[in-house]
Short mmCIF file of C-alpha atoms and ligand atoms in Angstrom, two decimals:
data_model
loop_
_atom_site.label_atom_id
_atom_site.label_comp_id
_atom_site.label_asym_id
_atom_site.label_seq_id
_atom_site.Cartn_x
_atom_site.Cartn_y
_atom_site.Cartn_z
CA MET E 1 -27.84 11.77 15.08
CA THR E 2 -27.89 11.27 18.86
CA THR E 3 -31.30 10.25 20.13
CA THR E 4 -32.35 11.96 23.35
CA GLN E 5 -32.73 9.40 26.08
CA THR E 6 -32.63 9.00 29.77
CA LYS E 7 -29.79 6.49 29.85
CA GLY E 8 -26.50 6.03 28.10
CA ASP E 9 -25.47 7.91 24.97
CA ILE E 10 -25.96 6.00 21.76
CA LYS E 11 -26.65 6.77 18.13
CA ASP E 12 -30.15 5.42 17.60
CA ALA E 13 -32.43 3.39 19.90
CA GLY E 14 -34.27 2.22 16.77
CA LEU E 15 -31.35 -0.07 15.96
CA LYS E 16 -32.15 -2.21 19.03
CA ALA E 17 -33.90 -5.09 17.18
CA MET E 18 -30.99 -5.58 14.80
CA GLY E 19 -28.58 -5.47 17.74
CA ILE E 20 -30.49 -8.17 19.65
CA GLN E 21 -30.46 -10.48 16.63
CA ARG E 22 -26.74 -10.05 16.05
CA ILE E 23 -25.86 -10.42 19.74
CA GLU E 24 -27.77 -13.72 19.84
CA TRP E 25 -26.02 -14.86 16.66
CA ALA E 26 -22.63 -14.27 18.32
CA GLU E 27 -23.76 -15.91 21.57
CA ALA E 28 -24.59 -19.10 19.67
CA ASP E 29 -20.86 -19.43 18.86
CA MET E 30 -19.60 -18.63 22.39
CA PRO E 31 -20.18 -21.87 24.32
CA VAL E 32 -17.56 -21.32 27.01
CA LEU E 33 -18.84 -17.84 27.83
CA ARG E 34 -22.37 -19.30 27.97
CA ALA E 35 -21.15 -21.81 30.56
CA VAL E 36 -19.58 -18.99 32.59
CA LYS E 37 -22.87 -17.08 32.37
CA GLU E 38 -24.80 -20.06 33.76
CA LYS E 39 -22.28 -20.52 36.55
CA PHE E 40 -22.40 -16.78 37.36
CA ALA E 41 -26.21 -16.75 37.37
CA LYS E 42 -26.16 -19.47 40.05
CA GLU E 43 -23.21 -18.30 42.13
CA GLN E 44 -23.55 -14.48 41.86
CA PRO E 45 -19.80 -13.82 42.33
CA LEU E 46 -20.13 -10.15 41.33
CA LYS E 47 -23.16 -9.33 43.46
CA GLY E 48 -23.10 -5.72 44.61
CA ILE E 49 -20.16 -4.80 42.36
CA LYS E 50 -20.33 -1.81 40.00
CA MET E 51 -18.30 -2.43 36.87
CA GLY E 52 -17.04 0.22 34.45
CA CYS E 53 -15.99 -1.32 31.15
CA CYS E 54 -14.12 0.39 28.30
CA LEU E 55 -14.16 -2.16 25.46
CA HIS E 56 -14.88 -2.35 21.74
CA VAL E 57 -18.69 -2.25 21.64
CA THR E 58 -19.30 -5.38 19.55
CA THR E 59 -21.71 -8.32 19.64
CA GLU E 60 -19.06 -10.35 21.49
CA THR E 61 -18.55 -7.64 24.13
CA ALA E 62 -22.33 -7.51 24.56
CA ASN E 63 -22.23 -11.16 25.58
CA LEU E 64 -19.41 -10.49 28.01
CA VAL E 65 -21.22 -7.64 29.75
CA ARG E 66 -24.43 -9.69 29.87
CA THR E 67 -22.39 -12.41 31.62
CA LEU E 68 -21.05 -9.91 34.16
CA LYS E 69 -24.59 -8.70 34.79
CA ALA E 70 -25.81 -12.30 35.20
CA GLY E 71 -23.10 -12.63 37.86
CA GLY E 72 -24.73 -9.85 39.89
CA ALA E 73 -22.74 -6.80 38.69
CA GLU E 74 -24.19 -3.48 37.64
CA VAL E 75 -22.39 -2.75 34.39
CA PHE E 76 -21.64 0.49 32.51
CA LEU E 77 -19.93 0.41 29.12
CA CYS E 78 -18.08 2.86 26.88
CA ALA E 79 -16.01 2.34 23.72
CA SER E 80 -12.27 1.73 23.77
CA ASN E 81 -11.91 3.17 20.26
CA PRO E 82 -13.93 5.92 18.53
CA LEU E 83 -14.43 3.84 15.35
CA SER E 84 -15.07 0.32 16.68
CA THR E 85 -18.59 0.75 18.08
CA GLN E 86 -21.44 -1.22 16.53
CA ASP E 87 -24.35 1.20 17.02
CA ASP E 88 -27.03 -1.50 16.95
CA VAL E 89 -25.23 -3.31 19.78
CA ALA E 90 -25.05 -0.11 21.85
CA ALA E 91 -28.82 0.34 21.30
CA ALA E 92 -29.65 -3.24 22.34
CA LEU E 93 -27.44 -3.09 25.42
CA THR E 94 -28.98 0.15 26.65
CA HIS E 95 -32.60 -0.49 25.73
CA GLU E 96 -32.98 -4.27 26.01
CA TYR E 97 -30.32 -5.67 28.32
CA GLY E 98 -30.20 -2.90 30.94
CA ILE E 99 -26.54 -2.08 30.40
CA GLU E 100 -26.06 1.66 30.03
CA THR E 101 -23.74 2.23 27.09
CA PHE E 102 -21.95 5.42 26.12
CA ALA E 103 -20.61 4.92 22.59
CA ILE E 104 -21.28 6.18 19.07
CA LYS E 105 -19.35 4.98 16.03
CA GLY E 106 -17.23 7.83 14.65
CA GLU E 107 -17.39 9.94 17.82
CA ASP E 108 -14.75 12.66 18.07
CA ASN E 109 -12.04 12.71 20.71
CA ASP E 110 -13.99 14.98 23.08
CA THR E 111 -17.04 12.73 22.93
CA TYR E 112 -14.84 9.67 23.39
CA TYR E 113 -13.50 11.12 26.67
CA LYS E 114 -16.93 12.43 27.69
CA HIS E 115 -18.14 8.81 27.42
CA LEU E 116 -15.23 7.47 29.50
CA ASN E 117 -16.03 10.08 32.13
CA SER E 118 -19.72 9.11 32.08
CA VAL E 119 -18.72 5.56 33.00
CA LEU E 120 -16.36 6.81 35.70
CA ASP E 121 -19.12 9.04 37.10
CA GLN E 122 -20.78 5.81 38.24
CA LYS E 123 -17.85 5.26 40.65
CA PRO E 124 -17.04 1.70 39.55
CA ASN E 125 -15.47 -0.83 41.96
CA VAL E 126 -14.01 -2.90 39.14
CA THR E 127 -12.86 -1.50 35.80
CA MET E 128 -12.20 -3.37 32.59
CA ASP E 129 -10.03 -1.81 29.91
CA ASP E 130 -8.88 -2.58 26.38
CA GLY E 131 -5.85 -0.28 26.11
CA ALA E 132 -5.76 1.13 29.69
CA ASP E 133 -7.58 4.41 28.92
CA LEU E 134 -9.94 4.15 31.92
CA VAL E 135 -7.11 3.44 34.37
CA THR E 136 -5.06 6.27 32.86
CA LEU E 137 -7.98 8.68 33.20
CA ILE E 138 -8.50 7.69 36.84
CA LEU E 139 -4.83 8.14 37.68
CA THR E 140 -4.37 11.41 35.82
CA LYS E 141 -7.68 13.29 36.10
CA ARG E 142 -10.07 11.42 38.41
CA ALA E 143 -7.76 10.46 41.28
CA GLU E 144 -10.60 10.73 43.80
CA LEU E 145 -12.10 7.56 42.26
CA SER E 146 -9.13 5.29 43.08
CA GLU E 147 -10.46 4.57 46.55
CA HIS E 148 -13.60 2.93 45.08
CA VAL E 149 -11.65 0.63 42.72
CA VAL E 150 -10.74 -2.79 44.07
CA ALA E 151 -9.25 -4.09 40.83
CA SER E 152 -8.96 -3.55 37.09
CA MET E 153 -8.79 -6.01 34.17
CA GLU E 154 -6.74 -5.37 31.02
CA GLU E 155 -7.55 -7.03 27.68
CA THR E 156 -4.72 -6.09 25.36
CA THR E 157 -0.92 -6.10 24.94
CA THR E 158 -0.71 -2.31 24.54
CA GLY E 159 -2.62 -1.81 27.78
CA ILE E 160 -0.35 -4.20 29.65
CA ILE E 161 2.72 -2.27 28.43
CA ARG E 162 1.22 0.99 29.77
CA LEU E 163 0.18 -0.62 33.06
CA ARG E 164 3.59 -2.17 33.66
CA ALA E 165 5.12 1.29 33.11
CA MET E 166 2.69 2.65 35.76
CA GLU E 167 3.67 -0.19 38.11
CA LYS E 168 7.36 0.61 37.55
CA GLU E 169 6.79 4.27 38.39
CA GLY E 170 4.84 3.25 41.50
CA VAL E 171 1.69 5.15 40.47
CA LEU E 172 -0.79 2.25 40.30
CA LYS E 173 -3.40 2.68 43.03
CA PHE E 174 -5.15 -0.70 42.71
CA PRO E 175 -4.29 -4.19 41.44
CA VAL E 176 -4.57 -5.01 37.74
CA ILE E 177 -5.17 -8.44 36.21
CA ALA E 178 -3.27 -9.02 32.95
CA VAL E 179 -6.03 -10.87 31.10
CA ASN E 180 -4.07 -10.53 27.84
CA ASP E 181 -1.23 -12.59 29.26
CA ALA E 182 -3.38 -15.66 29.92
CA ASP E 183 -2.58 -18.32 27.31
CA CYS E 184 -6.26 -18.80 26.46
CA LYS E 185 -6.36 -15.12 25.51
CA HIS E 186 -3.26 -14.15 23.52
CA LEU E 187 -2.45 -17.51 21.91
CA PHE E 188 -5.82 -17.58 20.17
CA ASP E 189 -7.31 -14.07 20.09
CA ASN E 190 -4.11 -12.21 19.16
CA ARG E 191 -3.01 -14.83 16.63
CA TYR E 192 -6.09 -16.39 15.01
CA GLY E 193 -8.52 -13.59 15.86
CA THR E 194 -6.30 -10.78 14.58
CA GLY E 195 -5.13 -12.95 11.66
CA GLN E 196 -8.65 -13.47 10.34
CA SER E 197 -10.26 -10.14 11.27
CA THR E 198 -7.43 -8.03 9.84
CA VAL E 199 -7.57 -9.77 6.48
CA ASP E 200 -11.36 -9.37 6.71
CA GLY E 201 -11.11 -5.61 7.44
CA ILE E 202 -8.70 -4.97 4.57
CA ILE E 203 -10.83 -6.95 2.15
CA ARG E 204 -14.13 -5.35 3.24
CA ALA E 205 -12.60 -1.87 2.88
CA THR E 206 -10.77 -2.41 -0.41
CA ASN E 207 -12.04 -5.63 -2.05
CA ARG E 208 -8.45 -6.09 -3.28
CA LEU E 209 -7.10 -9.55 -4.13
CA PHE E 210 -4.41 -10.86 -1.77
CA ALA E 211 -3.18 -13.63 -4.09
CA GLY E 212 0.06 -12.64 -5.78
CA ARG E 213 0.33 -9.39 -3.84
CA VAL E 214 3.23 -8.37 -1.60
CA VAL E 215 1.85 -8.01 1.91
CA VAL E 216 4.15 -6.37 4.46
CA THR E 217 3.50 -7.41 8.07
CA VAL E 218 5.04 -4.82 10.38
CA GLY E 219 5.77 -6.61 13.68
CA TYR E 220 5.91 -10.34 14.40
CA GLY E 221 4.30 -10.60 17.85
CA TRP E 222 1.26 -12.85 18.23
CA CYS E 223 -0.90 -10.51 16.11
CA GLY E 224 1.73 -10.16 13.37
CA ARG E 225 2.25 -13.92 13.29
CA GLY E 226 -1.48 -14.42 12.78
CA PHE E 227 -1.77 -11.81 10.04
CA ALA E 228 1.33 -13.08 8.20
CA MET E 229 0.07 -16.66 8.35
CA ARG E 230 -3.41 -15.84 7.09
CA SER E 231 -2.10 -13.52 4.33
CA ARG E 232 0.13 -16.34 3.12
CA GLY E 233 -2.92 -18.60 3.18
CA MET E 234 -4.64 -16.18 0.81
CA GLY E 235 -1.76 -16.50 -1.65
CA ALA E 236 0.15 -13.31 -0.82
CA ARG E 237 3.95 -13.01 -0.85
CA VAL E 238 4.53 -12.01 2.75
CA ILE E 239 7.39 -9.81 4.01
CA VAL E 240 7.94 -9.32 7.75
CA THR E 241 9.69 -6.34 9.34
CA GLU E 242 10.87 -6.48 12.97
CA ILE E 243 13.12 -4.78 15.51
CA ASP E 244 13.48 -7.85 17.77
CA PRO E 245 16.19 -10.22 16.46
CA VAL E 246 14.55 -13.31 18.00
CA LYS E 247 11.16 -12.58 16.48
CA ALA E 248 12.82 -11.74 13.16
CA LEU E 249 14.65 -15.08 13.24
CA GLU E 250 11.40 -16.84 14.01
CA ALA E 251 9.78 -15.15 10.99
CA VAL E 252 12.68 -16.27 8.78
CA MET E 253 12.36 -19.85 10.02
CA ASP E 254 8.59 -19.70 9.53
CA GLY E 255 9.48 -19.13 5.88
CA PHE E 256 8.83 -15.38 5.52
CA GLU E 257 11.09 -12.81 3.88
CA VAL E 258 12.47 -10.43 6.51
CA MET E 259 13.96 -7.03 5.73
CA PRO E 260 14.11 -3.46 7.08
CA MET E 261 11.07 -1.28 6.53
CA ALA E 262 13.04 1.07 4.28
CA GLU E 263 13.42 -1.79 1.76
CA ALA E 264 9.96 -3.28 2.25
CA ALA E 265 8.40 0.16 1.68
CA LYS E 266 9.56 0.08 -1.97
CA ILE E 267 8.01 -3.28 -2.83
CA GLY E 268 4.87 -3.75 -0.74
CA ASP E 269 1.34 -3.62 -2.14
CA ILE E 270 -0.44 -3.85 1.22
CA PHE E 271 1.13 -2.82 4.55
CA CYS E 272 -0.29 -3.57 7.97
CA THR E 273 1.20 -2.48 11.30
CA LEU E 274 0.74 -4.69 14.38
CA THR E 275 3.44 -3.49 16.77
CA GLY E 276 2.09 -1.38 19.67
CA ASN E 277 4.71 1.23 18.77
CA LYS E 278 4.42 4.63 17.11
CA HIS E 279 5.35 5.76 13.59
CA VAL E 280 6.49 2.33 12.45
CA ILE E 281 5.41 3.47 9.01
CA ASP E 282 6.90 6.95 8.86
CA VAL E 283 6.98 9.74 6.30
CA GLU E 284 10.08 8.47 4.49
CA HIS E 285 8.37 5.07 4.08
CA PHE E 286 5.21 6.62 2.57
CA LYS E 287 7.45 8.58 0.20
CA ALA E 288 9.13 5.38 -1.00
CA MET E 289 5.91 3.44 -1.67
CA LYS E 290 4.74 2.31 -5.10
CA PRO E 291 1.71 4.02 -6.62
CA GLY E 292 -1.46 2.35 -5.32
CA ALA E 293 0.14 1.00 -2.13
CA ILE E 294 -2.32 0.55 0.75
CA SER E 295 -1.33 1.08 4.41
CA CYS E 296 -3.36 0.24 7.49
CA ASN E 297 -3.03 -0.57 11.16
CA SER E 298 -4.27 -3.39 13.35
CA GLY E 299 -2.43 -2.38 16.52
CA HIS E 300 -4.36 -0.80 19.38
CA PHE E 301 -3.64 2.93 18.85
CA ASP E 302 -3.87 5.04 15.72
CA ASN E 303 -0.27 6.26 15.91
CA GLU E 304 1.48 3.31 14.20
CA LEU E 305 1.17 5.06 10.83
CA ASN E 306 2.52 8.61 10.95
CA LEU E 307 -0.60 10.11 9.40
CA ALA E 308 0.07 13.60 10.76
CA GLY E 309 3.42 13.50 8.92
CA LEU E 310 1.74 12.18 5.79
CA ALA E 311 -0.82 15.00 5.94
CA LYS E 312 2.03 17.55 5.96
CA LEU E 313 3.78 15.88 3.04
CA ALA E 314 0.85 14.91 0.84
CA LYS E 315 -2.62 16.08 -0.15
CA LYS E 316 -5.70 14.03 0.71
CA VAL E 317 -7.49 13.89 -2.62
CA GLY E 318 -10.47 11.68 -1.95
CA THR E 319 -12.27 8.81 -0.31
CA PRO E 320 -12.93 6.36 -3.13
CA LYS E 321 -14.67 3.91 -0.75
CA PRO E 322 -15.73 4.09 2.91
CA PHE E 323 -12.66 3.75 5.15
CA VAL E 324 -10.27 4.37 2.21
CA ASP E 325 -8.36 7.67 1.98
CA GLN E 326 -6.40 8.59 -1.14
CA TRP E 327 -3.24 10.71 -0.88
CA GLU E 328 -1.25 12.45 -3.60
CA LEU E 329 2.47 12.60 -2.84
CA PRO E 330 4.74 15.44 -4.12
CA SER E 331 6.11 12.91 -6.65
CA GLY E 332 2.63 12.69 -8.19
CA ASN E 333 2.17 9.12 -6.93
CA THR E 334 -1.06 8.20 -5.23
CA ILE E 335 -1.20 5.95 -2.16
CA PHE E 336 -4.01 4.89 0.17
CA THR E 337 -4.57 4.56 3.92
CA LEU E 338 -7.44 2.76 5.66
CA ALA E 339 -9.72 3.65 8.58
CA GLU E 340 -7.79 6.79 9.59
CA GLY E 341 -5.03 4.54 10.90
CA ARG E 342 -7.34 3.04 13.51
CA LEU E 343 -7.75 -0.70 14.04
CA VAL E 344 -8.78 -1.81 10.54
CA ASN E 345 -10.31 -5.07 11.78
CA LEU E 346 -12.76 -3.31 14.09
CA SER E 347 -13.32 -0.18 12.00
CA ALA E 348 -13.90 -1.69 8.58
CA ALA E 349 -15.03 -5.15 9.74
CA GLU E 350 -16.54 -6.58 12.94
CA GLY E 351 -13.42 -7.48 14.92
CA HIS E 352 -12.50 -11.01 15.87
CA PRO E 353 -15.11 -13.71 15.35
CA ALA E 354 -17.22 -14.81 18.31
CA ASN E 355 -15.66 -18.25 18.56
CA VAL E 356 -12.26 -16.83 19.51
CA MET E 357 -13.65 -14.02 21.71
CA ASP E 358 -15.42 -16.87 23.51
CA MET E 359 -12.14 -17.76 25.21
CA SER E 360 -10.91 -14.18 25.70
CA PHE E 361 -14.14 -13.11 27.35
CA ALA E 362 -14.53 -16.28 29.42
CA VAL E 363 -11.08 -15.42 30.79
CA GLN E 364 -12.19 -11.77 31.34
CA ALA E 365 -15.28 -12.83 33.28
CA LEU E 366 -13.35 -15.35 35.39
CA ALA E 367 -10.64 -12.73 36.01
CA SER E 368 -13.28 -10.38 37.44
CA GLU E 369 -14.49 -13.15 39.74
CA TYR E 370 -10.89 -13.89 40.78
CA ALA E 371 -10.09 -10.22 41.45
CA VAL E 372 -13.20 -9.65 43.55
CA LYS E 373 -12.58 -12.84 45.53
CA HIS E 374 -8.90 -12.07 46.17
CA GLN E 375 -9.09 -8.27 46.44
CA LYS E 376 -7.63 -8.24 49.95
CA SER E 377 -4.50 -10.19 49.03
CA LEU E 378 -3.65 -8.51 45.70
CA ASP E 379 -1.19 -5.62 45.91
CA ASN E 380 -1.15 -2.60 43.56
CA LYS E 381 0.71 -4.35 40.76
CA VAL E 382 0.00 -6.11 37.47
CA HIS E 383 -0.93 -9.75 38.24
CA ASN E 384 -1.16 -12.84 36.07
CA LEU E 385 -4.10 -15.18 36.43
CA PRO E 386 -3.53 -18.58 37.98
CA ARG E 387 -2.97 -21.44 35.54
CA GLU E 388 -6.25 -23.10 36.59
CA VAL E 389 -8.24 -20.41 34.79
CA ASP E 390 -6.52 -21.23 31.47
CA GLU E 391 -6.99 -24.94 32.09
CA TRP E 392 -10.68 -24.53 32.92
CA VAL E 393 -11.32 -22.51 29.75
CA ALA E 394 -9.25 -24.79 27.49
CA THR E 395 -10.86 -27.95 28.86
CA LEU E 396 -14.34 -26.63 28.25
CA LYS E 397 -13.45 -25.29 24.80
CA LEU E 398 -12.05 -28.69 23.79
CA GLU E 399 -15.20 -30.38 25.08
CA THR E 400 -17.39 -28.07 23.02
CA MET E 401 -15.26 -28.95 19.98
CA GLY E 402 -15.63 -32.67 20.66
CA VAL E 403 -11.88 -33.07 21.17
CA GLY E 404 -10.63 -35.50 23.83
CA ILE E 405 -7.14 -35.57 25.32
CA ASP E 406 -5.11 -38.00 27.44
CA THR E 407 -4.41 -37.83 31.17
CA LEU E 408 -1.20 -38.76 32.97
CA THR E 409 -1.04 -42.30 34.37
CA PRO E 410 -0.04 -42.56 38.06
CA GLU E 411 3.34 -43.91 36.87
CA GLN E 412 3.86 -40.84 34.64
CA GLN E 413 2.82 -38.47 37.42
CA LYS E 414 5.37 -40.07 39.73
CA TYR E 415 8.05 -39.92 37.03
CA LEU E 416 7.50 -36.20 36.39
CA ALA E 417 7.75 -35.46 40.11
CA SER E 418 11.02 -37.38 40.49
CA TRP E 419 14.62 -36.89 39.33
CA GLN E 420 16.41 -40.19 40.05
CA GLU E 421 15.54 -41.95 36.76
CA GLY E 422 17.84 -40.89 33.88
CA THR E 423 19.94 -42.46 31.10
N1 LIG B 501 -11.11 -7.08 19.90
C1 LIG B 501 -10.93 -7.66 18.73
N2 LIG B 501 -12.07 -8.18 18.25
C2 LIG B 501 -13.04 -7.91 19.16
C3 LIG B 501 -14.42 -8.19 19.22
N3 LIG B 501 -15.05 -8.85 18.26
N4 LIG B 501 -15.08 -7.75 20.30
C4 LIG B 501 -14.42 -7.08 21.28
N5 LIG B 501 -13.14 -6.79 21.27
C5 LIG B 501 -12.42 -7.21 20.21
#
């Protein structure tokens, strides 16, 4: 039920108290973002800036947008996926923290785009995307808004791929910061965040045992590496499928079985796609699966499993548990898919834990500061962040973990800057 209200569009304002409690719980495990918030509150680097954010509406995102607001920005938020919204968080943001939020878990496609448009109606100067949907909407349907935008931030690999394609075609109308490509983002969030939250999502949806099961990891990028590693840690026999020979070789040397999907399809118990590509589990793979096989996706878009093809081939015969769909194939075999092929970690669980989003969102906040500060010198391309941002975030994170490291001696500094000394 949508509650009538003056601001935002959320499910139920009555969920506010629960949202506040959970947002504070996450904040307690985000020490680097807290430090950025304190710095922003003093320095006001985003003063006078209107920000339009399209992100998964989670407790961790709530702490990011509160940080942006502390830095002086006026912030508007919508969901970057119809199933990933935490309704209590949306209620708390809108009715406690003064951040208008347009997001309802389970919203249909029309409502999803209505919410993106509501954020764009505010004429943001800086946008923040997780998957590049806001930028795409501006460039395709709301071109008049480009002139207000000084920069955009992008959180995820899939979004960066889309934005680089826009850059190549020469259609980008403002600079973009590739937050995903900062080391303090993808090395930790994509690997350890996705690793843990994907296992979490599959287990919360199915309560199946991983130990002794054949888990097929489709794709061996940073997310696939994390999921394969954590599945092995739970006692699964892990198979990796890949199209990139270097990544496939890496998986082999990391000790995983590697084979084509057509073979893996026949032996897997649990399949998870993490590729950023479409139909990586296709109809012929579903056909080949063992009875009881479970397929899901942890890549950004819901097209990694060819569910439209599956719906033509098979009959959906039930939903034995929330987020679990049961399909009967023409052979009589039954297989399962999770969360309508959407991100299983954010749909059936809560996404990455706060302690890893701490780094991702500290980088996001600092990227916004960087973009606003350097708006005049950034051209309409996809830009990487300077190394100092990664070093600042990593140094602080290590400090909060009580981990010390060494520094170069003057002799070592001189040696690294020279070339004369050799064998
Ligand atoms: N992406 C993955 N996990 C997330 C989380 N907890 N919050 C926001 N975005 C995410």
